[in-house]
CSV table of C-alpha atoms in Angstrom, one decimal:
chain,number,residue,atom,x,y,z
A,1,MET,CA,-29.8,42.2,-50.1
A,2,ARG,CA,-27.7,40.3,-52.6
A,3,PRO,CA,-24.0,40.9,-51.9
A,4,LEU,CA,-22.0,42.8,-54.6
A,5,THR,CA,-18.6,41.9,-56.0
A,6,SER,CA,-15.9,42.2,-53.4
A,7,GLY,CA,-14.4,45.7,-53.0
A,8,LEU,CA,-17.2,47.4,-55.1
A,9,LEU,CA,-19.4,50.2,-53.9
A,10,ARG,CA,-22.9,51.0,-55.2
A,11,ARG,CA,-25.1,54.0,-54.4
A,12,VAL,CA,-28.6,53.0,-53.4
A,13,PRO,CA,-31.3,55.7,-53.6
A,14,TRP,CA,-33.1,56.5,-50.4
A,15,PRO,CA,-35.4,59.5,-50.7
A,16,ALA,CA,-35.9,59.8,-46.9
A,17,VAL,CA,-32.4,61.2,-46.5
A,18,ASP,CA,-30.5,63.8,-48.5
A,19,ALA,CA,-27.3,61.8,-48.5
A,20,GLY,CA,-27.2,58.6,-50.4
A,21,LEU,CA,-26.9,55.1,-48.9
A,22,PHE,CA,-24.1,52.8,-49.8
A,23,SER,CA,-23.8,49.0,-49.6
A,24,LEU,CA,-20.6,47.2,-49.5
A,25,GLY,CA,-20.5,43.4,-50.2
A,26,SER,CA,-18.5,40.4,-50.9
A,27,GLU,CA,-18.9,36.8,-51.7
A,28,GLY,CA,-20.4,35.4,-48.6
A,29,PRO,CA,-22.7,36.9,-46.0
A,30,PRO,CA,-24.0,40.5,-46.7
A,31,LEU,CA,-21.9,43.2,-45.2
A,32,PRO,CA,-23.3,46.2,-43.4
A,33,VAL,CA,-24.5,49.3,-45.2
A,34,GLU,CA,-22.9,52.7,-44.7
A,35,GLY,CA,-24.2,56.0,-46.0
A,36,ALA,CA,-22.0,59.1,-46.2
A,37,GLY,CA,-21.4,58.9,-42.5
A,38,LEU,CA,-25.0,57.8,-41.8
A,39,TRP,CA,-24.5,54.4,-40.3
A,40,ARG,CA,-21.6,52.5,-38.6
A,41,GLU,CA,-22.7,48.9,-38.6
A,42,LYS,CA,-21.5,45.5,-37.4
A,43,MET,CA,-22.6,42.1,-38.6
A,44,CYS,CA,-21.8,38.6,-37.4
A,45,SER,CA,-20.5,36.1,-39.9
A,46,PRO,CA,-21.8,32.5,-39.9
A,47,ARG,CA,-18.2,31.2,-40.1
A,48,ASP,CA,-17.4,31.8,-36.5
A,49,LEU,CA,-16.3,35.4,-37.0
A,50,ARG,CA,-17.8,37.7,-34.3
A,51,ALA,CA,-18.1,40.6,-36.7
A,52,HIS,CA,-17.4,42.1,-40.1
A,53,LEU,CA,-16.8,45.7,-39.2
A,54,CYS,CA,-17.1,48.5,-41.7
A,55,LEU,CA,-16.4,52.0,-40.5
A,56,TRP,CA,-16.6,55.2,-42.6
A,57,ARG,CA,-15.7,58.7,-41.6
A,58,GLU,CA,-16.5,61.8,-43.6
A,59,THR,CA,-13.5,64.1,-43.3
A,60,THR,CA,-11.4,66.6,-45.1
A,61,SER,CA,-9.2,64.9,-47.6
A,62,LEU,CA,-5.5,64.8,-47.1
A,63,HIS,CA,-5.3,65.8,-50.8
A,64,ARG,CA,-7.3,69.0,-50.2
A,65,VAL,CA,-10.4,67.7,-51.8
A,66,PRO,CA,-13.3,68.4,-49.4
A,67,ARG,CA,-15.6,65.8,-47.9
A,68,VAL,CA,-13.7,62.7,-48.8
A,69,LEU,CA,-14.9,59.5,-47.1
A,70,LEU,CA,-12.2,57.3,-45.6
A,71,GLY,CA,-13.0,53.8,-44.3
A,72,ALA,CA,-11.4,51.1,-42.3
A,73,ARG,CA,-12.6,47.6,-42.8
A,74,LEU,CA,-11.7,44.4,-41.0
A,75,ILE,CA,-11.1,41.6,-43.5
A,76,PRO,CA,-10.9,37.8,-42.6
A,77,GLU,CA,-7.9,36.1,-43.9
A,78,ALA,CA,-7.0,32.4,-43.5
A,79,ALA,CA,-3.5,31.7,-42.1
A,80,ASP,CA,-2.5,28.4,-40.5
A,81,SER,CA,-6.1,27.4,-40.0
A,82,LYS,CA,-6.8,30.6,-38.0
A,83,VAL,CA,-8.9,33.6,-38.7
A,84,VAL,CA,-6.8,36.7,-38.9
A,85,THR,CA,-8.2,40.2,-39.2
A,86,PHE,CA,-6.5,43.3,-40.2
A,87,ALA,CA,-7.6,46.9,-41.0
A,88,ALA,CA,-7.2,48.9,-44.2
A,89,VAL,CA,-7.9,52.6,-45.1
A,90,TRP,CA,-10.0,53.2,-48.3
A,91,ARG,CA,-11.1,56.3,-50.2
A,92,MET,CA,-14.5,56.8,-51.7
A,93,PRO,CA,-14.6,57.4,-55.5
A,94,ALA,CA,-14.6,61.0,-56.6
A,95,GLU,CA,-17.8,60.4,-58.6
A,96,LEU,CA,-19.7,59.8,-55.3
A,97,GLU,CA,-18.5,62.9,-53.6
A,98,PRO,CA,-20.9,65.9,-53.1
A,99,GLY,CA,-20.8,67.9,-56.3
A,100,GLY,CA,-20.0,64.9,-58.3
A,101,GLN,CA,-21.7,64.3,-61.7
A,102,GLU,CA,-23.5,61.1,-60.6
A,103,SER,CA,-27.0,61.6,-59.2
A,104,PRO,CA,-27.8,59.9,-55.8
A,105,GLU,CA,-31.3,59.0,-57.2
A,106,ASP,CA,-29.9,57.1,-60.2
A,107,ALA,CA,-30.8,53.5,-59.4
A,108,ALA,CA,-28.9,52.3,-62.5
A,109,SER,CA,-25.6,53.8,-61.3
A,110,PRO,CA,-22.7,51.5,-61.8
A,111,ALA,CA,-20.6,49.9,-59.1
A,112,HIS,CA,-17.4,51.8,-58.2
A,113,ALA,CA,-14.1,50.4,-57.0
A,114,LEU,CA,-12.8,51.8,-53.7
A,115,GLU,CA,-9.2,53.1,-53.7
A,116,LEU,CA,-7.0,51.2,-51.2
A,117,LEU,CA,-4.8,53.8,-49.5
A,118,CYS,CA,-2.9,51.7,-47.0
A,119,HIS,CA,-3.1,48.9,-44.4
A,120,LEU,CA,-2.8,49.3,-40.7
A,121,GLU,CA,-0.4,46.4,-40.2
A,122,PRO,CA,-0.5,45.0,-36.7
A,123,ALA,CA,2.6,42.8,-37.7
A,124,ALA,CA,3.2,40.4,-34.8
A,125,ARG,CA,0.8,42.1,-32.5
A,126,GLY,CA,-2.2,39.9,-33.4
A,127,SER,CA,-5.6,40.2,-35.0
A,128,THR,CA,-7.3,43.6,-35.2
A,129,ALA,CA,-10.5,43.6,-33.1
A,130,CYS,CA,-11.5,47.3,-33.5
A,131,VAL,CA,-10.6,50.5,-35.3
A,132,ALA,CA,-11.7,54.0,-34.3
A,133,TRP,CA,-11.2,57.4,-36.1
A,134,GLU,CA,-10.4,60.5,-34.1
A,135,PRO,CA,-13.8,62.2,-33.6
A,136,ALA,CA,-12.5,65.6,-34.6
A,137,GLY,CA,-9.5,67.1,-36.3
A,138,ASP,CA,-8.1,66.5,-39.8
A,139,GLY,CA,-8.8,62.8,-40.0
A,140,LYS,CA,-5.2,61.7,-39.8
A,141,ARG,CA,-5.3,59.7,-36.6
A,142,VAL,CA,-6.7,56.2,-36.1
A,143,ILE,CA,-6.7,53.9,-33.1
A,144,SER,CA,-6.7,50.1,-33.6
A,145,LEU,CA,-6.9,47.3,-31.1
A,146,ALA,CA,-4.9,44.2,-31.8
A,147,ASP,CA,-5.1,41.4,-29.2
A,148,ASN,CA,-3.6,43.1,-26.0
A,149,HIS,CA,-2.2,46.1,-27.9
A,150,ILE,CA,-3.7,49.6,-28.4
A,151,LEU,CA,-2.1,51.3,-31.4
A,152,LEU,CA,-2.2,54.9,-32.4
A,153,TRP,CA,-1.7,55.5,-36.2
A,154,ASP,CA,-0.8,58.7,-38.0
A,155,LEU,CA,-1.8,58.8,-41.7
A,156,GLN,CA,0.8,60.5,-43.8
A,157,GLU,CA,0.1,63.4,-46.1
A,158,SER,CA,0.3,61.1,-49.1
A,159,SER,CA,-2.1,58.7,-47.5
A,160,SER,CA,0.0,55.9,-48.9
A,161,GLN,CA,1.1,54.7,-45.5
A,162,ALA,CA,0.2,54.8,-41.9
A,163,MET,CA,3.0,55.3,-39.3
A,164,LEU,CA,2.7,53.9,-35.8
A,165,ALA,CA,2.9,57.0,-33.6
A,166,SER,CA,2.6,55.2,-30.2
A,167,SER,CA,1.3,52.1,-28.5
A,168,ALA,CA,0.5,50.5,-25.2
A,169,SER,CA,-0.2,47.0,-24.0
A,170,LEU,CA,-2.4,45.3,-21.5
A,171,GLU,CA,-0.4,43.6,-18.8
A,172,GLY,CA,-1.7,40.9,-16.4
A,173,LYS,CA,-2.3,37.2,-16.0
A,174,GLY,CA,-3.7,35.2,-18.8
A,175,GLN,CA,-4.2,36.0,-22.4
A,176,LEU,CA,-5.7,39.5,-22.2
A,177,LYS,CA,-7.4,40.7,-25.4
A,178,PHE,CA,-9.3,43.9,-26.3
A,179,THR,CA,-12.8,43.4,-27.5
A,180,THR,CA,-13.9,46.9,-28.4
A,181,GLY,CA,-13.0,50.6,-28.0
A,182,ARG,CA,-14.4,54.1,-28.3
A,183,TRP,CA,-12.6,57.4,-28.8
A,184,SER,CA,-14.1,60.2,-26.6
A,185,PRO,CA,-15.1,63.4,-28.4
A,186,HIS,CA,-14.2,65.4,-25.3
A,187,HIS,CA,-11.0,66.5,-23.7
A,188,ASN,CA,-9.5,67.6,-27.1
A,189,CYS,CA,-9.9,64.0,-28.2
A,190,SER,CA,-7.2,62.8,-25.9
A,191,GLN,CA,-9.0,59.9,-24.3
A,192,VAL,CA,-10.0,56.4,-25.5
A,193,ALA,CA,-12.0,53.8,-23.7
A,194,THR,CA,-11.4,50.1,-24.2
A,195,ALA,CA,-13.0,46.9,-23.1
A,196,ASN,CA,-11.4,43.5,-22.4
A,197,ASP,CA,-13.3,40.7,-20.8
A,198,THR,CA,-15.4,42.3,-18.0
A,199,ALA,CA,-13.2,45.4,-17.6
A,200,ILE,CA,-13.3,48.9,-19.0
A,201,ARG,CA,-10.2,51.0,-19.2
A,202,GLY,CA,-9.5,54.6,-20.1
A,203,TRP,CA,-6.4,55.7,-21.9
A,204,ASP,CA,-4.7,59.1,-22.4
A,205,THR,CA,-3.6,59.1,-26.1
A,206,ARG,CA,-0.9,61.8,-25.4
A,207,THR,CA,1.1,59.4,-23.1
A,208,MET,CA,-0.7,56.1,-23.9
A,209,SER,CA,-1.1,55.6,-20.2
A,210,GLN,CA,-4.1,54.2,-18.3
A,211,ILE,CA,-6.2,56.9,-16.5
A,212,TYR,CA,-9.0,54.8,-15.1
A,213,CYS,CA,-10.1,51.2,-14.8
A,214,ILE,CA,-13.4,49.6,-14.0
A,215,GLU,CA,-12.3,46.0,-13.2
A,216,SER,CA,-15.7,44.3,-13.1
A,217,ALA,CA,-17.9,46.7,-15.1
A,218,HIS,CA,-20.1,43.8,-16.2
A,219,GLY,CA,-20.7,40.3,-14.9
A,220,GLN,CA,-19.7,38.9,-18.3
A,221,LEU,CA,-18.0,40.0,-21.5
A,222,VAL,CA,-18.3,43.8,-22.3
A,223,ARG,CA,-19.6,44.0,-25.9
A,224,ASP,CA,-19.8,47.8,-26.7
A,225,LEU,CA,-19.0,51.3,-25.4
A,226,ASP,CA,-20.3,54.8,-26.3
A,227,PHE,CA,-19.5,58.2,-25.0
A,228,ASN,CA,-22.2,60.8,-24.3
A,229,PRO,CA,-21.6,63.3,-27.1
A,230,ASN,CA,-22.9,66.3,-25.1
A,231,LYS,CA,-21.8,65.5,-21.5
A,232,GLN,CA,-18.2,64.8,-20.8
A,233,TYR,CA,-17.1,62.0,-18.5
A,234,TYR,CA,-20.3,60.0,-19.2
A,235,LEU,CA,-19.8,56.6,-20.8
A,236,ALA,CA,-22.3,53.8,-21.7
A,237,SER,CA,-21.5,50.1,-21.8
A,238,CYS,CA,-23.3,46.9,-22.5
A,239,GLY,CA,-22.4,43.2,-22.3
A,240,ASP,CA,-23.3,39.5,-22.0
A,241,ASP,CA,-24.9,40.0,-18.6
A,242,CYS,CA,-27.9,41.5,-20.4
A,243,LYS,CA,-27.3,44.9,-18.8
A,244,VAL,CA,-26.6,48.4,-20.1
A,245,LYS,CA,-24.7,50.6,-17.6
A,246,PHE,CA,-23.9,54.3,-17.5
A,247,TRP,CA,-20.7,55.5,-15.9
A,248,ASP,CA,-19.2,58.8,-14.7
A,249,THR,CA,-15.5,58.2,-15.4
A,250,ARG,CA,-14.5,60.5,-12.5
A,251,ASN,CA,-16.0,58.0,-10.1
A,252,VAL,CA,-16.1,54.5,-11.4
A,253,ALA,CA,-16.9,52.7,-8.1
A,254,GLU,CA,-20.6,52.3,-9.1
A,255,PRO,CA,-22.5,53.0,-12.3
A,256,VAL,CA,-24.8,56.0,-12.2
A,257,LYS,CA,-27.6,54.0,-13.9
A,258,THR,CA,-28.3,50.4,-15.0
A,259,LEU,CA,-30.8,49.1,-17.5
A,260,GLU,CA,-32.0,45.5,-17.4
A,261,GLU,CA,-34.5,45.4,-20.2
A,262,HIS,CA,-32.9,42.8,-22.5
A,263,SER,CA,-33.1,39.0,-21.9
A,264,HIS,CA,-29.9,38.1,-23.8
A,265,TRP,CA,-26.5,39.5,-24.7
A,266,VAL,CA,-26.6,43.3,-25.5
A,267,TRP,CA,-24.3,43.8,-28.5
A,268,ASN,CA,-24.7,47.5,-29.1
A,269,VAL,CA,-25.4,50.8,-27.3
A,270,ARG,CA,-25.6,54.2,-29.0
A,271,TYR,CA,-26.3,57.7,-27.7
A,272,ASN,CA,-28.3,60.0,-30.0
A,273,HIS,CA,-25.8,62.6,-31.5
A,274,SER,CA,-28.1,65.6,-30.7
A,275,HIS,CA,-30.4,64.6,-27.9
A,276,ASP,CA,-28.3,62.5,-25.6
A,277,GLN,CA,-31.3,61.4,-23.4
A,278,LEU,CA,-32.2,59.0,-26.3
A,279,VAL,CA,-30.3,55.7,-26.1
A,280,LEU,CA,-30.5,52.8,-28.5
A,281,THR,CA,-29.6,49.2,-27.6
A,282,GLY,CA,-29.6,46.0,-29.7
A,283,SER,CA,-29.5,42.5,-28.4
A,284,SER,CA,-29.4,38.8,-29.2
A,285,ASP,CA,-33.0,38.6,-28.0
A,286,SER,CA,-33.9,40.1,-31.4
A,287,ARG,CA,-35.1,43.3,-29.9
A,288,VAL,CA,-34.1,47.0,-30.3
A,289,ILE,CA,-35.0,49.1,-27.3
A,290,LEU,CA,-35.2,52.9,-27.3
A,291,SER,CA,-34.8,54.4,-23.8
A,292,ASN,CA,-35.2,57.9,-22.5
A,293,MET,CA,-32.4,58.5,-20.0
A,294,VAL,CA,-33.3,62.1,-19.2
A,295,SER,CA,-32.1,62.2,-15.6
A,296,ILE,CA,-28.4,61.7,-16.7
A,297,SER,CA,-28.6,63.7,-19.9
A,298,SER,CA,-27.2,67.1,-20.7
A,299,GLU,CA,-30.7,68.6,-20.5
A,300,PRO,CA,-32.5,66.9,-17.7
A,301,PHE,CA,-35.1,69.7,-17.6
A,302,GLY,CA,-35.4,70.4,-21.3
A,303,HIS,CA,-33.9,73.1,-23.4
A,304,LEU,CA,-32.9,76.4,-21.9
A,305,VAL,CA,-35.1,79.2,-23.4
A,306,ASP,CA,-34.9,82.9,-23.0
A,307,ASP,CA,-38.0,84.1,-21.0
A,308,ASP,CA,-38.3,87.2,-23.3
A,309,ASP,CA,-39.1,84.9,-26.2
A,310,LEU,CA,-41.9,83.1,-24.5
A,311,SER,CA,-45.6,83.9,-24.5
A,312,ASP,CA,-47.6,83.7,-21.2
A,313,GLN,CA,-49.0,80.4,-22.1
A,314,GLU,CA,-45.7,78.9,-23.2
A,315,GLU,CA,-44.1,80.3,-19.9
A,316,ARG,CA,-46.8,78.5,-17.8
A,317,ARG,CA,-46.3,75.3,-19.7
A,318,LEU,CA,-42.5,75.5,-19.2
A,319,GLU,CA,-42.9,76.1,-15.5
A,320,GLU,CA,-45.2,73.1,-15.2
A,321,LYS,CA,-42.7,71.0,-17.1
A,322,SER,CA,-39.8,72.1,-14.9
A,323,GLN,CA,-41.6,71.1,-11.8
A,324,GLU,CA,-42.0,67.5,-13.0
A,325,PRO,CA,-39.1,65.3,-11.9
A,326,PRO,CA,-37.2,63.8,-14.8
A,327,GLN,CA,-38.3,60.2,-15.4
A,328,ASP,CA,-36.1,57.6,-17.1
A,329,SER,CA,-38.2,55.1,-19.1
A,330,VAL,CA,-38.3,52.7,-22.0
A,331,ILE,CA,-39.9,54.6,-24.9
A,332,ALA,CA,-40.4,51.8,-27.3
A,333,THR,CA,-39.4,48.2,-28.0
A,334,TYR,CA,-39.0,47.2,-31.6
A,335,GLU,CA,-39.5,43.5,-32.6
A,336,GLU,CA,-39.3,43.6,-36.4
A,337,HIS,CA,-36.2,41.4,-36.4
A,338,GLU,CA,-36.4,37.6,-36.3
A,339,ASP,CA,-32.7,37.0,-35.4
A,340,SER,CA,-30.1,38.5,-33.1
A,341,VAL,CA,-29.5,42.3,-33.5
A,342,TYR,CA,-25.8,43.0,-33.8
A,343,ALA,CA,-25.8,46.7,-34.6
A,344,VAL,CA,-27.9,49.8,-34.0
A,345,ASP,CA,-27.0,53.4,-34.9
A,346,TRP,CA,-28.4,56.8,-35.4
A,347,SER,CA,-28.6,58.7,-38.7
A,348,SER,CA,-26.1,61.6,-39.1
A,349,ALA,CA,-28.6,63.4,-41.3
A,350,ASP,CA,-31.7,63.1,-39.2
A,351,PRO,CA,-31.5,63.0,-35.4
A,352,TRP,CA,-34.9,61.2,-35.2
A,353,LEU,CA,-34.0,58.4,-37.5
A,354,PHE,CA,-32.2,55.1,-36.6
A,355,ALA,CA,-31.3,51.8,-38.1
A,356,SER,CA,-30.7,48.3,-36.8
A,357,LEU,CA,-29.1,45.2,-38.4
A,358,SER,CA,-29.6,41.6,-37.5
A,359,TYR,CA,-27.7,38.4,-38.2
A,360,ASP,CA,-30.0,37.4,-41.1
A,361,GLY,CA,-29.1,40.5,-43.0
A,362,ARG,CA,-32.3,42.4,-42.3
A,363,LEU,CA,-31.9,46.2,-42.0
A,364,VAL,CA,-34.7,48.0,-40.3
A,365,ILE,CA,-35.1,51.8,-40.2
A,366,ASN,CA,-37.3,53.4,-37.6
A,367,ARG,CA,-38.2,56.9,-36.3
A,368,VAL,CA,-38.4,58.2,-32.8
A,369,PRO,CA,-42.2,58.5,-31.9
A,370,ARG,CA,-43.6,61.8,-32.9
A,371,ALA,CA,-45.1,62.5,-29.5
A,372,LEU,CA,-41.7,62.2,-27.8
A,373,LYS,CA,-40.0,64.3,-30.5
A,374,TYR,CA,-42.3,67.2,-29.8
A,375,HIS,CA,-42.1,66.7,-26.1
A,376,ILE,CA,-38.3,67.1,-26.3
A,377,LEU,CA,-38.4,70.1,-28.6
A,378,LEU,CA,-41.2,71.9,-26.9
């Protein structure tokens, strides 16, 4: 995909999904794609940058225009021979909003400029490593991680500036730095998980105090985190030890499950938004693995169905299925990529659709196998 002019946004038709797909580019390596909340992607830059990060969130506008997309993007900036990253908040053009005059299928649609609302200035706190929107609410709160600082930002009504509401810092020996973070959708969105080196920490955003700590969660650097969207307290992590681990944050002495299917660093782990037994991982071994973690899912024995709505045959089938112990397994291994896979994510429009992005700019879209889909549904 040829990169577009910096700061421009183009709608790319994709008939498989109702919402359009967007591509954001600059002069240099291609940046990730993002589609009306469809994907959240990372991509590694050849120039010693670990990632270009582009996050979009579909939310209610602060100007009372519904379904406005806000984004926060990390931008490299040269300063004293160092690479400095910072975050900014952008608004999507009104022409691309639902109900706009421009058709999503119009391949000849012009490029549109994003509206820069404000910067999340870390000032002297260092380079921004990660930004995360509050999973629910009015879209006014953002968490950013800058070196050893966790910063909670409050976007003002005018959207022209972001006020620093509260902050906290990592304390300890050495130069501690956050590598990634994830905002929990549970507990009224009052908890955030962060990773630094091999440790995972939980924070209460109301007091900005630490509530749990997994000191040696992985044998090497922790790369990514994701909360189970349907089962509170459950957190997935992955790292350079080639492992994916699942934690119950109420008891962090040992992981509840560990996967060791990859042969190199695991960069990404993602729960399916609807069926949390489905877990995606992407690795530097160029593979994407789809796993079925049914034993620790919110529905280990399938959907709960009213017996009055079942026929005799369906009831017998349900009884037979309930007698089978839940089996965790690898569903499929996808090897379409020829380079390291730095991002995987699920579609927000179709729970059976997922995408992966590799270092060479290849975007691959796959579906959950049909047999598994009907096994889950039936």
